[in-house]
mmCIF file of C-alpha atoms in Angstrom:
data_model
loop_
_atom_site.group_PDB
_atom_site.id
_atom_site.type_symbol
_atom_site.label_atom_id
_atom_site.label_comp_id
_atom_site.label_asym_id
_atom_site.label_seq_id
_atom_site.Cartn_x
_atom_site.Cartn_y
_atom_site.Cartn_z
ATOM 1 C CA UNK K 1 12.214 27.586 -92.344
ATOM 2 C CA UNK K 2 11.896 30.097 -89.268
ATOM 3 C CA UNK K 3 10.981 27.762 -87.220
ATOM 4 C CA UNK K 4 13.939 26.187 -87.408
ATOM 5 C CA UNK K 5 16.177 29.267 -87.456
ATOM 6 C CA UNK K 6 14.424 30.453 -84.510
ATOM 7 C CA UNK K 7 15.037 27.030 -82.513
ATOM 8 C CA UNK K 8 18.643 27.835 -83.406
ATOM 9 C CA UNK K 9 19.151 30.989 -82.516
ATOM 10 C CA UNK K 10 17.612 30.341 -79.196
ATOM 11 C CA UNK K 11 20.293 27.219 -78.553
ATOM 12 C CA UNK K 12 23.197 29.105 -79.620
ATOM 13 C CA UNK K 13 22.148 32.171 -77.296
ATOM 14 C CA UNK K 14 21.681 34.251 -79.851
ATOM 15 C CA UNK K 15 25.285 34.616 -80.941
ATOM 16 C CA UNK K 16 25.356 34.813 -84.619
ATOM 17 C CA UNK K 17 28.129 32.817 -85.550
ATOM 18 C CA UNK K 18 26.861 29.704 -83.183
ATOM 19 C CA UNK K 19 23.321 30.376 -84.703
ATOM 20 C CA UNK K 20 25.121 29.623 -88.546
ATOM 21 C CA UNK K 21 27.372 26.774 -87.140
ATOM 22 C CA UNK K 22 24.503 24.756 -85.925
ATOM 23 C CA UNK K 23 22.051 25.640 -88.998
ATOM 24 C CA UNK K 24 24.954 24.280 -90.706
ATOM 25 C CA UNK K 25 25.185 21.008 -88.610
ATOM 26 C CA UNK K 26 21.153 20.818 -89.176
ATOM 27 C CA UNK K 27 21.392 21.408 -92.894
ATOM 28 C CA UNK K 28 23.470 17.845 -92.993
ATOM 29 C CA UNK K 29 20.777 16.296 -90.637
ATOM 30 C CA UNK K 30 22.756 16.120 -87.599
ATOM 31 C CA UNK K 31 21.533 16.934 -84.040
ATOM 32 C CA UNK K 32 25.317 17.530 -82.397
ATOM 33 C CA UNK K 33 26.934 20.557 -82.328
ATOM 34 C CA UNK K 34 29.694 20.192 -85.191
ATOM 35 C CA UNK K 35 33.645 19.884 -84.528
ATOM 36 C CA UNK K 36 34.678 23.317 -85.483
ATOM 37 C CA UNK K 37 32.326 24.799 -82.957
ATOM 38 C CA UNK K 38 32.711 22.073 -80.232
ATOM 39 C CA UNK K 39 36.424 22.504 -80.637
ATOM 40 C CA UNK K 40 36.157 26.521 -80.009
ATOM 41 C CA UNK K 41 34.217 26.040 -76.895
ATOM 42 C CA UNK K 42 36.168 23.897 -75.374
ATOM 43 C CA UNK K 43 39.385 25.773 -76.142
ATOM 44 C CA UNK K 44 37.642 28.163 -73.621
ATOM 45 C CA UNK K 45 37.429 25.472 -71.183
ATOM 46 C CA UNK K 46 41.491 24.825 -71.666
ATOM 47 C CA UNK K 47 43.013 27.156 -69.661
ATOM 48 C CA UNK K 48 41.419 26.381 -66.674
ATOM 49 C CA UNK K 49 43.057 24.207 -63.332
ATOM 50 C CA UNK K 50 42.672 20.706 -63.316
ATOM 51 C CA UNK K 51 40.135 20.279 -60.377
ATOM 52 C CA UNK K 52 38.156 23.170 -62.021
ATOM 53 C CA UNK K 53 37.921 20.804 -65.270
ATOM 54 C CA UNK K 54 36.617 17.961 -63.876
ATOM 55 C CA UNK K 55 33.736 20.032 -62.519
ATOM 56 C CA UNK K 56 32.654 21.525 -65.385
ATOM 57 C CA UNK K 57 32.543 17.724 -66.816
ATOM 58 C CA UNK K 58 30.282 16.573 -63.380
ATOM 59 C CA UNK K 59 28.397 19.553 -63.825
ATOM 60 C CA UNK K 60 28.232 18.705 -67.432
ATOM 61 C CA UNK K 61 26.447 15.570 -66.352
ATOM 62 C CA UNK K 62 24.769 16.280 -63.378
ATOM 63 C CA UNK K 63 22.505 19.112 -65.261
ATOM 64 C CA UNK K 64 19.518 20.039 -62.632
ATOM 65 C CA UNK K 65 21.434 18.073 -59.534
ATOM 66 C CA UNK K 66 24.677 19.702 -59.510
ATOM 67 C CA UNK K 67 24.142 21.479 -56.260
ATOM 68 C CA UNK K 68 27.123 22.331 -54.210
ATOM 69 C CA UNK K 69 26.377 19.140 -51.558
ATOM 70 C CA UNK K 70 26.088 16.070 -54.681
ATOM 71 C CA UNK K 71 28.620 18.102 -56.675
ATOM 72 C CA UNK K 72 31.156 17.769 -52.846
ATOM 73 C CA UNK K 73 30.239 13.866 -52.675
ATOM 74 C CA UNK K 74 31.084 12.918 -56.424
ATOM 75 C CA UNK K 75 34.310 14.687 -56.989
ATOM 76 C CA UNK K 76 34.835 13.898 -53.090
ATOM 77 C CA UNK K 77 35.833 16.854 -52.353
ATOM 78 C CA UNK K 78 34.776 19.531 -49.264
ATOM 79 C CA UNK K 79 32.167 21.601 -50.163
ATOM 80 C CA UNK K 80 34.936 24.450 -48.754
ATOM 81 C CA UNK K 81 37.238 22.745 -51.624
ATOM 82 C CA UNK K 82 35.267 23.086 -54.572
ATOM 83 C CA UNK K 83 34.610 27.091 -53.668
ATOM 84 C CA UNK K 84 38.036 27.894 -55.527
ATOM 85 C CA UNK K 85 37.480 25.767 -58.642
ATOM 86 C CA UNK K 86 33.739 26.794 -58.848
ATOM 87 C CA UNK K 87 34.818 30.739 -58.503
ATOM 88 C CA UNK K 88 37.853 30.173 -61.195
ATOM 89 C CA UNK K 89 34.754 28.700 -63.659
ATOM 90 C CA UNK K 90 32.788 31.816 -62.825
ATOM 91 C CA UNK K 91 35.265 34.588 -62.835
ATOM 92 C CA UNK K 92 35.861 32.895 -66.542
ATOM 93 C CA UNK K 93 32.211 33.958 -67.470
ATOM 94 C CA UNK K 94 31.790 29.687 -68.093
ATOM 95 C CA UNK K 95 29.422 28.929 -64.965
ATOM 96 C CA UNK K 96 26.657 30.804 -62.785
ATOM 97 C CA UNK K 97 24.952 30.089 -59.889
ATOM 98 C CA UNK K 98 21.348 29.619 -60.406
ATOM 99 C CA UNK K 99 17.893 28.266 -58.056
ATOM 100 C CA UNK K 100 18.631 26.251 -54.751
ATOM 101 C CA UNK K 101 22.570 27.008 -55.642
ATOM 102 C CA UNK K 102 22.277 24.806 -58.599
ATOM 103 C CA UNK K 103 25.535 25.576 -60.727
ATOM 104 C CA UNK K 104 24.994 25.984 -64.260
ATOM 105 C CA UNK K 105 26.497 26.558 -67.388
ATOM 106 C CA UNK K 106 26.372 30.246 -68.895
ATOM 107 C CA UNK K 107 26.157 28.588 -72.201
ATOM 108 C CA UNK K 108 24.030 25.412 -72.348
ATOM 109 C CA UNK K 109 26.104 24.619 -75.883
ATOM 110 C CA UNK K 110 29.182 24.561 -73.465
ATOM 111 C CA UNK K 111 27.407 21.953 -71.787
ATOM 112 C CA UNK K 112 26.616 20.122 -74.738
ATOM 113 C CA UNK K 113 30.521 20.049 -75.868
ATOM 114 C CA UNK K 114 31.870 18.878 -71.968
ATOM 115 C CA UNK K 115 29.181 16.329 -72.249
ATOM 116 C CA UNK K 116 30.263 15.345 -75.495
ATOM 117 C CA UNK K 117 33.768 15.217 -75.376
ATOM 118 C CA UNK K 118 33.149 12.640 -71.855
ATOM 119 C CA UNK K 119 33.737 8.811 -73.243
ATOM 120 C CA UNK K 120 30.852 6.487 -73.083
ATOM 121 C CA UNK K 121 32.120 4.690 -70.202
ATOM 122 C CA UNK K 122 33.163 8.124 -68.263
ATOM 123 C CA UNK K 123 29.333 9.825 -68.770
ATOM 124 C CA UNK K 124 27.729 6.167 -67.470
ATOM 125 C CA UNK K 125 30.324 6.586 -64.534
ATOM 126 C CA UNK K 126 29.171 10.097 -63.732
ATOM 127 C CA UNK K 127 25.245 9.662 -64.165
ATOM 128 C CA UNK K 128 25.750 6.835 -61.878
ATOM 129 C CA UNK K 129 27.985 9.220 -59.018
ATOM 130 C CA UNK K 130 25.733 11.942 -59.570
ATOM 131 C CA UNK K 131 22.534 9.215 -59.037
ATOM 132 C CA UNK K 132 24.085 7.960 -55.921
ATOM 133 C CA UNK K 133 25.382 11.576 -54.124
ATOM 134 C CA UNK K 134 21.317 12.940 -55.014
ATOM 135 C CA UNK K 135 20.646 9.314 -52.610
ATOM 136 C CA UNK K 136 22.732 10.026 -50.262
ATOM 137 C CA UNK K 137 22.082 13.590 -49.622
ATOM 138 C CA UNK K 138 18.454 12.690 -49.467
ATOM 139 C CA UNK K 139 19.065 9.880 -47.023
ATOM 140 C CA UNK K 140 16.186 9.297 -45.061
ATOM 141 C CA UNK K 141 14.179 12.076 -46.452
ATOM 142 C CA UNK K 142 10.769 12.790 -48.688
ATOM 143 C CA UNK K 143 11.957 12.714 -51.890
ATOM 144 C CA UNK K 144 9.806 15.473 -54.377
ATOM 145 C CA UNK K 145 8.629 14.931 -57.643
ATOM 146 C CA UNK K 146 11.806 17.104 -59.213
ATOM 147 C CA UNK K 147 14.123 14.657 -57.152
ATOM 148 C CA UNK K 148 12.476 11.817 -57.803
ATOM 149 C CA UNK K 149 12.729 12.888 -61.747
ATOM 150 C CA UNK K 150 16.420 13.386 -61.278
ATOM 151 C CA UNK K 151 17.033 9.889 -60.020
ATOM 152 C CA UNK K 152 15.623 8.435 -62.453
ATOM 153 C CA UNK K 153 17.205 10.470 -65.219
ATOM 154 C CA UNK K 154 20.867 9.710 -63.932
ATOM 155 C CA UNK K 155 19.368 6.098 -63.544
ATOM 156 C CA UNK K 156 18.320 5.850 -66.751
ATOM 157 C CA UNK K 157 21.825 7.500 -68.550
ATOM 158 C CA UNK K 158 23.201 5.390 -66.183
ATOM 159 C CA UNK K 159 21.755 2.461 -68.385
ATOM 160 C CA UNK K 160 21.727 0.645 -64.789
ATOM 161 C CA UNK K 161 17.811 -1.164 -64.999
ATOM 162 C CA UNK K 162 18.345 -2.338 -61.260
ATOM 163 C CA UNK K 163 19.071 1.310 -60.019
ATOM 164 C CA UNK K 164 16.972 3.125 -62.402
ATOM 165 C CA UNK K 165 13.534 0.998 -62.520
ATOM 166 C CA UNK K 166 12.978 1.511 -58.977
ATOM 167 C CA UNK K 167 14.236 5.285 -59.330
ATOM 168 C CA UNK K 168 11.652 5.844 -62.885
ATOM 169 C CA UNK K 169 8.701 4.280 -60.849
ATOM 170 C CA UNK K 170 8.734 6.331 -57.905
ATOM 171 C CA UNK K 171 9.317 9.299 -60.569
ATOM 172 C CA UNK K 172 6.009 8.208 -61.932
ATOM 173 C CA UNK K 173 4.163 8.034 -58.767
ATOM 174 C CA UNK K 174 5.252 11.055 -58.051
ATOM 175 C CA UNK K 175 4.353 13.021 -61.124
ATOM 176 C CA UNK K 176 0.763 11.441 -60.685
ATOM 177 C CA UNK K 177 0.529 12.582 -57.132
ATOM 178 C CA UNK K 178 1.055 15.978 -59.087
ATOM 179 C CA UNK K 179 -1.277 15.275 -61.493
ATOM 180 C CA UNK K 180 1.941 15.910 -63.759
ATOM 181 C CA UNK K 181 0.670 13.204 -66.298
ATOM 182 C CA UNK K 182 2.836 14.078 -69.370
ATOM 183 C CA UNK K 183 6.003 13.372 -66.947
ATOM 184 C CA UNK K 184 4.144 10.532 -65.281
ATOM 185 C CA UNK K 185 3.921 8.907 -69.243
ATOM 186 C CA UNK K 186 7.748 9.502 -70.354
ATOM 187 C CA UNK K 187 8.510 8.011 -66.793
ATOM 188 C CA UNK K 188 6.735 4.709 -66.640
ATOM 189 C CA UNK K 189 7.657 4.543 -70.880
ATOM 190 C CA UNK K 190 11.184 4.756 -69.958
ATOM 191 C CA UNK K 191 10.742 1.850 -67.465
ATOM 192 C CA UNK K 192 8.905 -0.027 -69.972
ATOM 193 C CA UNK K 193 12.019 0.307 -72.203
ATOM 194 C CA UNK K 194 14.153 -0.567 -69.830
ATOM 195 C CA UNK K 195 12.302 -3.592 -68.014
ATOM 196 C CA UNK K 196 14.896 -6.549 -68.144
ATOM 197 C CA UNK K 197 13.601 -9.634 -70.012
ATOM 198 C CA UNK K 198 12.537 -12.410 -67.244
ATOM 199 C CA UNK K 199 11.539 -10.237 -65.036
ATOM 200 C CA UNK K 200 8.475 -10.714 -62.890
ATOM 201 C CA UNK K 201 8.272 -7.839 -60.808
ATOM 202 C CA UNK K 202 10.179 -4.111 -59.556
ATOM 203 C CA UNK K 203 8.628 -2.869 -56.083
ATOM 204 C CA UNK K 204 5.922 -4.765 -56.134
ATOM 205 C CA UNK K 205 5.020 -3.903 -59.848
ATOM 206 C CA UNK K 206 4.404 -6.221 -62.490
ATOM 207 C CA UNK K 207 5.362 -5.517 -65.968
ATOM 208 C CA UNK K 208 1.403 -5.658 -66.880
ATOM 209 C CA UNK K 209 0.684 -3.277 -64.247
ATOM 210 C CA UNK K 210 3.076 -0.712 -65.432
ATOM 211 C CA UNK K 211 1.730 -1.133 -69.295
ATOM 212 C CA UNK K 212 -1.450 -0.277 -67.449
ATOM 213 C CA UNK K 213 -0.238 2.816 -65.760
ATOM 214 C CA UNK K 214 1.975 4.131 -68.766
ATOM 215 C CA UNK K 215 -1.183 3.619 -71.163
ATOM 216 C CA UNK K 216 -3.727 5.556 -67.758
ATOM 217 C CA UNK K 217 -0.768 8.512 -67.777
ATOM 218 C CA UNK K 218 -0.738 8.967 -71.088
ATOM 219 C CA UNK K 219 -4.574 9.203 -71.611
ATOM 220 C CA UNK K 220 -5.263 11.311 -68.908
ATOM 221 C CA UNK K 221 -2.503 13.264 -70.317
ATOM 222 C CA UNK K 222 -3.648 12.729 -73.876
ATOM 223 C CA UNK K 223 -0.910 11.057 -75.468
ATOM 224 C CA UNK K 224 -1.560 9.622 -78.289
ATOM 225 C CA UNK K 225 -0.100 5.628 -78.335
ATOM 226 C CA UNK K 226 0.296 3.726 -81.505
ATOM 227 C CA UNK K 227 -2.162 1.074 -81.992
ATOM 228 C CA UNK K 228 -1.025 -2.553 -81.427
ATOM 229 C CA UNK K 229 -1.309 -5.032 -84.769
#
């Protein structure tokens, strides 16, 4: 329907040939972009350097956090370094700068081809760098609600439960403090999902207590929960 076509053209930026590539990959039921167009948007990505590769693949993965001080401490470079790589990505009409300096894709279905072409093990190494750079930069101070949210999203695609329970808590707390219930519910659900089998407790929180909060967040927020048999 529309709908649908509408949804599409929006992801595929409005280009017409994207918009009839994914229609055609959502025709056979499939969310990913298909091979024919993942393979032309990376061929754009081919001619660029090495180092200026392996950032678009961090960036790929860091999404919202891939700010020019976490993007310095996972590829361990100088921020001064990864000026050159970052400018060849941009003079190649692939990246832009956008809020707080956070780089960003021109195209998000460029992003969603990097990200896809990374092997399992490579995108849980990555979520996990760009979880522990986001630490480390914050080191000592307040975290926000949007970094809080980050953590635990790298956490979380991380599949690390010891880093990213503590990380989708605190994202919780902090969406409450913001009366940002919706994000408070996906938050403490995610935790829920994740919560390793044995265990009595995460930061003082007991795996009743967060069935508690998840079910508060998402009334106040007016999620509806399926009923229990």
């Amino acid at each position: 329907g529309r709908p649908l076509v509408d949804r599409l053209h929006r992801r595929g930026g409005g280009n017409p040939f994207f918009t009839e590539e994914l229609l055609a990959v959502a025709e056979r039921g499939e969310q990913r972009i298909g091979l024919t167009l993942q393979e032309m948007l990376l061929a754009r990505v081919g001619g660029l350097s090495t180092a200026s590769r392996h950032l678009l693949r961090v960036i790929a993965v860091a999404g919202q956090s891939a700010r020019h001080d976490v993007l310095a401490k996972v590829t361990r470079m100088e921020q001064a370094e990864i000026a050159a790589p970052l400018r060849e990505a941009i003079d190649r009409h692939l990246l832009l700068a956008g809020d707080n300096e956070v780089m960003q894709f021109r195209h998000g279905l460029l992003q969603e081809a990097v990200y896809d072409e990374l092997l399992p093990g490579e995108r849980l190494a990555l979520h996990a760098a760009v979880a522990a750079a986001v630490e480390a930069v914050h080191d000592g101070l307040d975290i926000d609600a949007a970094v809080a949210s980050e953590l635990a999203h790298h956490g979380y695609e991380a599949r690390d439960a010891r880093q990213a329970l503590p990380a989708l808590l605190r994202a919780g707390r902090a969406a409450e403090r913001m009366f940002a219930f919706g994000n408070a519910f996906a938050h403490y659900h995610l935790a829920l999902s994740l919560w390793p089998a044995g265990t009595r407790s995460v930061d003082e929180v007991s795996r009743h207590d967060l069935s508690m909060r998840t079910a508060e967040a998402a009334g106040a927020d007016g999620v509806m929960l399926p009923e229990r048999h």
